Amino acid sequence: MSDWKNEGKIRQSTRSRTRSSSFNWKAILILIIIVVLFLITIGCITMWACYMKKVETTNNTTTTEITYLTTTMNASKFKKWNQTAITVAGGNVQGHESNPLSRSEGIFIDKNKNVFIADRWNHRIVEWKYNATEGQIIAGGKQGNEIDQLFWPTDIVIDEQNHSIIIADYGNKRVMQWSNQKPQILIDNIECHGVALDKHGFLYVSDWNKNEVRRWKMGDYNNKGTVVAGGNNRGNQTDQLDFPAFIFVNEEQSVYISDKENNRVMKWRKDAKEGTVVAGGNGEGRKRNQLSHPHAIVVDNLGQIYVADWGNDRVMRWCEGKEEGEIVIGKNNQGNQSKQLYGPTGLSFDAEGNLYVADSLRYQIVKFEIIS
Ligand SMILES: *[C@@H]1O[C@H](CO)[C@@H](O)[C@H](O)[C@H]1NC(C)=O
Ligand SMILES: *[C@@H]1O[C@H](CO)[C@@H](O)[C@H](O)[C@H]1NC(C)=O
Ligand SMILES: *[C@@H]1O[C@H](CO)[C@@H](O)[C@H](O)[C@H]1NC(C)=O
Ligand SMILES: *[C@@H]1O[C@H](CO)[C@@H](O)[C@H](O)[C@H]1NC(C)=O
Ligand SMILES: *[C@@H]1O[C@H](CO)[C@@H](O)[C@H](O)[C@H]1NC(C)=O
Ligand SMILES: *[C@@H]1O[C@H](CO)[C@@H](O)[C@H](O)[C@H]1NC(C)=O
Ligand SMILES: *[C@@H]1O[C@H](CO)[C@@H](O)[C@H](O)[C@H]1NC(C)=O
Ligand SMILES: *[C@@H]1O[C@H](CO)[C@@H](O)[C@H](O)[C@H]1NC(C)=O
């Protein structure tokens, strides 16, 4: 309809101008065609960019694998997950009564699919071996500030090379390392919440007092470290953070931070003076361009950001640069019994691409199997 109408208009205007300026309307028509072709080209390029990137990586098995922390995942396989949650720790797993989980926070899945959990309110770190019906306490167990005690541990990372566990011992304001069940203080006087390692041997720690992320060369902790994000007081500007919770570091040493009270995820490139918003940042809410107190984050090798969207009981995925994310887990908002998730905190993948989430308000860790 509208095309036909426009055509009419063009013809009309053509006729009336034929004598006076036959050259003008031709020029205008050619200009319009050029502009339209240009826009179509731009559109096509944009639409195919992501696809081409995927094809490229799918065709090259070397580039499909990324090593994050110490686990490898095949990002190109990451498409959809079965929405049925399978409990792998705590919750309804038989035999759990002797070893229940509290509201857990950070989780870590090693290459053998063993699940490590920061069992925050029980002041301990628990390991559930693959297929196990019961967990084992591998650090802490009693609330306190003795060297072998923990107080509200919020996040963990496993250094699989050294068989050591690095723990954000939040309540004691210290970062701990447990190697062969021997505890050691790595960093003291820090309101640490999140911990992460990169491939180059650096340890990253988020600080809720200074609203910043610092990093240390591993093994060299007798210094103040280096600020890699925030550090400009609490706030919502791009060079500020407001309760930086969890951290993810990619191969280029870009640091992704769940900026919890700003309801956004920030990305700080190496040596940057400010970050960019890569997810959320549109106030707290349930819309697809919003987050509600984001917790753990994982970024795959296509740059897609997975976020445990705590207040919305869902896991979101954001393509960097997009206005809004997509819901990966948690479309069911029918009431908390039938929800897939209830207060998701920790988030991790195993090498096959199965997604694990700390379903904190149901006191369990659940797995969502990848559908290939
Ligand atoms: C991968 O690339 C090679 C050469 O570039 C091509 O021959 C092959 O068909 C591609 N494979 C797939 C699965 O696209
Ligand atoms: C595949 O990945 C490897 C390692 O990153 C790279 O050296 C190689 O050039 C890639 N091949 C293609 C066809 O992209
Ligand atoms: C999802 O998992 C459920 C329970 O294990 C199973 O019955 C169902 O067939 C699965 N759906 C898909 C699409 O794999
Ligand atoms: C884990 O449990 C599943 C289901 O109970 C079983 O099929 C599988 O063989 C078990 N794997 C191992 C390594 O125990
Ligand atoms: C792990 O071991 C290597 C080599 O012995 C050492 O350089 C590194 O600092 C250790 N990492 C930690 C966290 O202790
Ligand atoms: C940022 O903080 C200022 C001052 O607290 C507030 O007025 C403003 O609305 C905030 N902006 C966003 C996007 O939340
Ligand atoms: C379900 O939601 C209600 C109201 O929000 C809350 O009181 C109750 O504890 C929740 N139950 C579970 C099992 O999460
Ligand atoms: C990644 O995928 C490739 C090809 O499908 C497979 O050979 C490889 O074992 C996978 N890697 C892991 C860690 O699962």
XYZ file of C-alpha atoms and ligand atoms in Angstrom:
484
model
C 0.000 0.000 0.000
C 2.493 2.585 1.113
C 4.861 1.677 -1.720
C 2.094 2.224 -4.197
C 1.235 5.524 -2.550
C 4.827 6.681 -2.656
C 5.130 5.634 -6.238
C 2.144 7.817 -7.031
C 3.685 10.737 -5.249
C 6.956 10.300 -7.059
C 5.191 10.120 -10.391
C 3.148 13.207 -9.521
C 6.124 15.211 -8.457
C 7.973 13.924 -11.500
C 5.337 15.185 -13.819
C 5.117 18.626 -12.262
C 8.843 19.084 -12.278
C 9.673 17.485 -15.617
C 10.016 20.693 -17.545
C 11.654 22.912 -14.960
C 14.208 20.467 -13.480
C 14.265 17.044 -15.051
C 17.803 16.641 -13.836
C 16.904 17.243 -10.158
C 14.377 14.447 -9.693
C 16.673 11.939 -11.343
C 19.429 12.954 -9.013
C 17.125 12.682 -6.007
C 15.901 9.243 -7.122
C 19.447 7.973 -7.539
C 20.343 9.402 -4.148
C 17.397 7.622 -2.522
C 18.372 4.338 -4.189
C 21.946 4.739 -3.019
C 20.815 5.478 0.547
C 18.445 2.487 0.563
C 21.128 0.164 -0.797
C 23.555 1.519 1.769
C 21.133 0.864 4.634
C 20.399 -2.645 3.387
C 24.123 -3.358 3.188
C 24.706 -2.082 6.721
C 21.786 -4.169 7.980
C 23.069 -7.307 6.305
C 26.574 -6.816 7.635
C 25.245 -6.352 11.165
C 22.996 -9.402 10.954
C 25.666 -11.642 9.521
C 28.479 -10.474 11.792
C 27.495 -12.607 14.780
C 26.613 -15.560 12.538
C 29.905 -15.418 10.681
C 31.752 -15.237 13.968
C 29.997 -18.400 15.095
C 30.647 -20.220 11.812
C 34.276 -19.217 11.995
C 34.686 -20.557 15.506
C 32.592 -23.659 14.839
C 34.871 -24.549 11.962
C 37.998 -24.264 14.015
C 38.072 -26.632 16.949
C 41.120 -24.862 18.335
C 39.333 -21.557 18.673
C 36.074 -23.051 19.956
C 37.691 -24.017 23.216
C 38.445 -21.374 25.778
C 40.085 -21.843 29.093
C 38.413 -19.823 31.783
C 39.776 -20.122 35.240
C 40.967 -23.671 34.851
C 38.014 -25.278 33.117
C 37.581 -25.458 29.370
C 34.247 -24.897 27.726
C 33.017 -25.118 24.171
C 31.140 -21.885 23.744
C 29.883 -22.608 20.253
C 27.807 -25.420 21.698
C 26.056 -23.010 24.027
C 22.611 -22.608 22.633
C 19.793 -23.846 24.797
C 19.417 -25.609 28.078
C 16.710 -27.940 29.285
C 14.601 -25.829 31.649
C 14.186 -28.747 34.070
C 16.506 -28.223 37.019
C 18.432 -31.275 38.232
C 19.620 -31.034 41.827
C 23.308 -31.930 42.095
C 23.992 -30.748 45.652
C 21.886 -30.013 48.706
C 18.121 -29.671 48.318
C 16.397 -32.944 47.640
C 19.450 -35.104 47.072
C 19.071 -38.153 49.270
C 21.350 -38.330 52.255
C 21.809 -34.602 52.430
C 20.390 -34.310 55.931
C 23.753 -34.851 57.543
C 25.247 -32.151 55.386
C 22.722 -29.538 54.312
C 23.645 -26.433 52.384
C 22.862 -22.954 53.588
C 22.299 -20.019 51.271
C 25.314 -20.615 49.121
C 27.051 -18.062 46.952
C 29.963 -18.643 44.566
C 30.370 -22.091 43.008
C 33.125 -23.703 40.965
C 32.928 -26.794 38.747
C 36.221 -28.550 38.071
C 37.046 -30.588 34.981
C 35.725 -33.769 36.607
C 32.389 -32.072 37.334
C 33.020 -31.921 41.051
C 31.091 -29.022 42.548
C 32.758 -26.659 45.031
C 30.443 -24.401 46.998
C 30.929 -21.332 49.187
C 28.399 -22.461 51.792
C 28.163 -18.964 53.203
C 25.881 -19.213 56.206
C 27.494 -22.484 57.347
C 30.919 -20.775 57.251
C 32.555 -23.466 55.176
C 33.519 -24.675 51.729
C 31.878 -27.907 50.626
C 32.751 -30.227 47.781
C 30.161 -32.479 46.164
C 31.933 -34.974 43.993
C 30.324 -35.858 40.691
C 27.172 -37.936 41.262
C 27.685 -37.858 45.047
C 24.734 -37.983 47.429
C 26.609 -36.130 50.113
C 29.123 -33.321 50.311
C 32.445 -33.070 52.123
C 33.656 -30.090 54.108
C 37.008 -29.091 52.673
C 37.581 -25.790 54.502
C 36.185 -24.066 57.577
C 33.133 -25.440 59.363
C 32.842 -23.190 62.394
C 32.267 -19.471 62.404
C 35.289 -17.616 63.691
C 38.462 -15.739 62.877
C 40.997 -18.423 63.751
C 43.261 -19.388 60.872
C 41.255 -22.557 60.129
C 37.857 -20.916 60.486
C 35.716 -18.964 58.054
C 33.063 -16.302 58.476
C 30.570 -15.833 55.637
C 32.703 -17.066 52.726
C 31.205 -15.573 49.567
C 33.261 -16.868 46.657
C 35.888 -19.435 45.743
C 38.205 -20.304 42.931
C 40.148 -23.539 42.596
C 43.725 -23.388 41.412
C 43.758 -26.863 39.921
C 47.495 -26.758 39.266
C 48.316 -26.315 42.952
C 45.257 -28.154 44.245
C 44.519 -25.116 46.340
C 41.311 -23.269 47.067
C 41.237 -19.494 47.195
C 38.408 -18.179 49.342
C 36.866 -14.739 49.818
C 36.438 -14.935 53.601
C 34.175 -11.918 53.571
C 33.213 -11.746 57.258
C 36.856 -11.931 58.321
C 37.899 -9.382 55.664
C 40.641 -11.607 54.269
C 41.444 -13.766 51.272
C 42.437 -17.296 52.297
C 44.221 -20.088 50.514
C 43.797 -23.685 51.563
C 46.377 -26.095 50.146
C 46.319 -29.701 51.312
C 43.966 -28.620 54.101
C 46.503 -26.090 55.323
C 45.077 -22.582 55.594
C 47.051 -19.449 54.869
C 46.086 -15.768 54.709
C 46.933 -14.301 51.294
C 45.501 -10.798 51.675
C 44.295 -9.162 54.868
C 42.063 -6.166 55.690
C 39.968 -6.350 52.564
C 36.182 -6.538 52.351
C 36.520 -9.158 49.668
C 33.425 -10.512 47.989
C 34.439 -12.023 44.642
C 37.658 -13.772 43.579
C 38.881 -14.752 40.100
C 42.058 -15.948 38.407
C 43.266 -15.203 34.907
C 45.466 -17.266 32.607
C 48.475 -15.068 33.271
C 48.690 -15.865 36.968
C 46.880 -12.932 38.521
C 44.339 -13.055 41.324
C 41.483 -10.518 41.228
C 39.497 -9.510 44.299
C 36.434 -7.247 44.570
C 36.200 -4.980 47.611
C 32.874 -3.835 49.072
C 34.423 -1.132 51.216
C 36.457 0.615 48.527
C 34.100 -0.283 45.677
C 36.926 -1.459 43.488
C 38.634 -4.528 42.070
C 42.330 -5.072 42.660
C 44.668 -7.691 41.316
C 47.814 -9.327 42.601
C 50.460 -11.422 40.893
C 49.929 -14.839 42.408
C 52.462 -15.654 45.077
C 53.326 -11.982 45.527
C 50.812 -10.636 48.015
C 53.052 -8.491 50.173
C 51.826 -5.300 48.519
C 48.623 -3.357 47.943
C 47.989 -4.803 44.505
C 46.790 -2.765 41.533
C 43.338 -1.241 41.042
C 41.849 -2.608 37.813
C 38.266 -1.324 38.176
C 36.494 1.324 40.249
C 38.334 2.934 43.121
C 36.585 6.266 42.597
C 34.185 6.055 45.541
C 30.777 4.480 45.490
C 28.564 5.698 42.649
C 26.878 5.013 39.339
C 29.247 6.730 36.898
C 31.193 4.568 34.443
C 34.369 4.906 36.529
C 32.544 3.892 39.706
C 31.055 0.773 41.247
C 28.447 0.152 43.917
C 29.013 -3.177 45.673
C 31.097 -5.007 43.051
C 30.125 -8.611 43.714
C 31.445 -11.252 41.311
C 34.259 -11.041 38.776
C 35.125 -12.718 35.496
C 38.404 -12.107 33.654
C 38.857 -13.014 29.982
C 41.986 -13.859 28.019
C 42.703 -10.207 27.243
C 42.516 -9.484 30.961
C 39.345 -7.471 30.582
C 37.540 -7.567 33.902
C 33.774 -8.076 34.030
C 32.113 -7.100 37.292
C 28.573 -7.593 38.539
C 27.945 -4.113 39.889
C 25.246 -5.285 42.232
C 23.625 -2.124 43.568
C 23.846 -0.415 40.170
C 21.974 -3.379 38.645
C 24.440 -3.656 35.795
C 27.505 -5.556 34.601
C 30.608 -3.477 33.812
C 33.524 -4.358 31.561
C 36.892 -2.738 32.260
C 39.504 -3.359 29.607
C 43.066 -3.759 30.783
C 44.531 -0.390 31.908
C 41.200 1.392 31.301
C 40.276 4.424 33.375
C 36.570 3.672 33.151
C 34.328 0.793 32.258
C 31.462 0.235 29.864
C 28.035 -1.105 30.745
C 27.644 -4.497 29.047
C 24.415 -5.667 30.717
C 21.602 -3.890 32.531
C 22.215 -0.330 33.652
C 18.588 0.667 33.210
C 17.588 0.640 36.859
C 16.316 -2.326 38.821
C 13.513 -4.219 37.105
C 12.286 -7.294 35.254
C 12.387 -5.971 31.694
C 14.874 -7.589 29.339
C 17.119 -4.546 29.452
C 17.226 -4.637 33.241
C 18.757 -6.664 36.039
C 18.031 -6.961 39.732
C 21.078 -7.297 41.974
C 23.199 -9.384 39.594
C 25.483 -11.959 41.178
C 27.851 -14.386 39.397
C 28.862 -13.845 35.762
C 30.571 -15.965 33.099
C 31.648 -14.735 29.664
C 32.132 -17.162 26.764
C 34.565 -16.815 23.861
C 31.936 -15.108 21.713
C 31.782 -12.385 24.347
C 28.313 -13.397 25.496
C 27.759 -12.570 29.136
C 25.806 -14.936 31.385
C 24.410 -13.311 34.518
C 22.767 -14.790 37.628
C 19.965 -12.220 37.868
C 19.304 -12.689 41.567
C 16.209 -10.563 42.154
C 14.485 -11.776 38.984
C 15.115 -15.511 39.607
C 16.568 -15.974 36.153
C 19.802 -16.363 34.189
C 20.259 -13.792 31.429
C 22.576 -13.785 28.430
C 23.781 -10.550 26.891
C 25.614 -10.078 23.599
C 27.963 -7.150 24.192
C 26.571 -3.997 22.619
C 22.977 -5.202 22.601
C 20.252 -3.108 24.198
C 18.724 -6.078 25.965
C 19.503 -9.609 26.997
C 17.693 -12.889 26.554
C 16.395 -15.140 29.302
C 18.309 -18.406 29.323
C 16.780 -19.981 32.442
C 13.715 -18.901 34.378
C 10.810 -18.085 32.078
C 8.465 -19.609 34.601
C 7.241 -16.914 36.968
C 4.276 -18.877 38.255
C 5.136 -18.799 41.945
C 8.153 -19.956 43.777
C 7.390 -23.686 43.950
C 7.417 -24.115 40.196
C 10.128 -21.566 39.462
C 13.326 -22.949 38.006
C 15.379 -20.746 40.284
C 14.871 -18.944 43.545
C 17.567 -16.389 44.320
C 20.343 -17.493 41.915
C 23.796 -16.496 43.181
C 26.637 -18.688 41.868
C 26.922 -19.609 38.189
C 29.302 -21.923 36.361
C 29.626 -24.281 33.384
C 31.208 -27.691 33.054
C 33.320 -28.636 30.041
C 30.294 -29.991 28.176
C 28.395 -26.736 28.547
C 25.941 -27.802 31.223
C 24.940 -24.828 33.324
C 25.140 -24.937 37.131
C 23.421 -22.411 39.356
C 23.409 -21.900 43.120
C 19.653 -21.859 43.799
C 20.395 -20.146 47.067
C 16.948 -19.707 48.602
C 16.192 -23.394 48.071
C 19.541 -24.393 49.584
C 20.706 -26.374 46.565
C 22.886 -26.366 43.473
C 21.047 -27.222 40.275
C 22.204 -28.239 36.826
C 20.550 -27.415 33.498
C 21.586 -29.803 30.775
C 22.633 -28.437 27.427
C 20.455 -29.388 24.471
C 22.693 -29.747 21.445
C 35.910 -25.450 7.408
O 36.772 -24.735 6.563
C 37.282 -25.512 5.483
C 38.312 -24.695 4.731
O 38.287 -23.362 5.091
C 36.119 -25.964 4.598
O 36.600 -26.752 3.533
C 35.160 -26.761 5.435
O 34.017 -27.094 4.665
C 34.704 -25.998 6.663
N 33.926 -26.836 7.529
C 32.758 -26.481 8.018
C 32.091 -27.472 8.907
O 32.270 -25.390 7.791
C 42.380 -21.978 13.972
O 42.837 -21.578 15.249
C 44.253 -21.549 15.354
C 44.599 -21.270 16.799
O 43.910 -20.148 17.278
C 44.816 -20.521 14.393
O 46.211 -20.518 14.493
C 44.378 -20.857 12.989
O 44.813 -19.850 12.111
C 42.883 -20.993 12.901
N 42.493 -21.439 11.590
C 41.550 -20.859 10.879
C 41.276 -21.463 9.546
O 40.908 -19.903 11.311
C 14.397 -32.165 29.737
O 14.576 -32.963 30.879
C 13.451 -33.706 31.237
C 13.718 -34.374 32.573
O 14.996 -34.949 32.625
C 13.159 -34.708 30.143
O 12.008 -35.455 30.468
C 12.933 -33.950 28.835
O 12.769 -34.867 27.778
C 14.112 -33.052 28.529
N 13.795 -32.226 27.377
C 14.642 -32.065 26.359
C 14.169 -31.174 25.264
O 15.729 -32.607 26.329
C 26.188 -40.888 37.467
O 24.809 -41.147 37.667
C 24.110 -41.459 36.479
C 22.646 -41.553 36.808
O 22.424 -42.079 38.080
C 24.681 -42.735 35.884
O 24.011 -43.025 34.687
C 26.164 -42.552 35.621
O 26.724 -43.769 35.176
C 26.880 -42.098 36.874
N 28.258 -41.803 36.523
C 29.272 -42.034 37.320
C 30.639 -41.711 36.794
O 29.138 -42.477 38.436
C 51.210 -22.504 42.268
O 52.474 -23.077 42.017
C 53.325 -22.277 41.228
C 54.574 -23.043 40.961
O 55.025 -23.707 42.095
C 53.588 -20.954 41.948
O 54.382 -20.121 41.140
C 52.270 -20.273 42.221
O 52.462 -19.093 42.951
C 51.359 -21.189 42.992
N 50.073 -20.560 43.142
C 49.577 -20.297 44.321
C 48.230 -19.723 44.329
O 50.164 -20.536 45.347
C 23.019 8.085 39.503
O 23.080 8.669 40.787
C 22.513 9.960 40.846
C 22.790 10.540 42.215
O 22.583 9.576 43.228
C 21.023 9.883 40.537
O 20.452 11.147 40.555
C 20.846 9.267 39.144
O 19.495 9.057 38.854
C 21.589 7.951 39.050
N 21.537 7.470 37.688
C 21.157 6.231 37.377
C 21.190 5.879 35.919
O 20.781 5.444 38.211
C 7.317 -18.565 48.459
O 6.977 -17.192 48.460
C 6.376 -16.748 49.642
C 5.939 -15.320 49.482
O 6.820 -14.605 48.650
C 7.357 -16.927 50.799
O 6.760 -16.508 52.014
C 7.746 -18.392 50.906
O 8.737 -18.552 51.908
C 8.278 -18.893 49.589
N 8.504 -20.345 49.677
C 9.560 -20.971 49.157
C 9.654 -22.425 49.359
O 10.409 -20.411 48.520
C 34.927 -29.395 22.394
O 34.330 -29.839 21.205
C 35.180 -30.633 20.400
C 34.458 -30.930 19.110
O 33.097 -31.117 19.312
C 35.552 -31.898 21.182
O 36.442 -32.684 20.400
C 36.234 -31.495 22.459
O 36.509 -32.631 23.235
C 35.342 -30.559 23.247
N 36.071 -30.092 24.402
C 35.627 -30.285 25.623
C 36.504 -29.784 26.701
O 34.548 -30.811 25.869
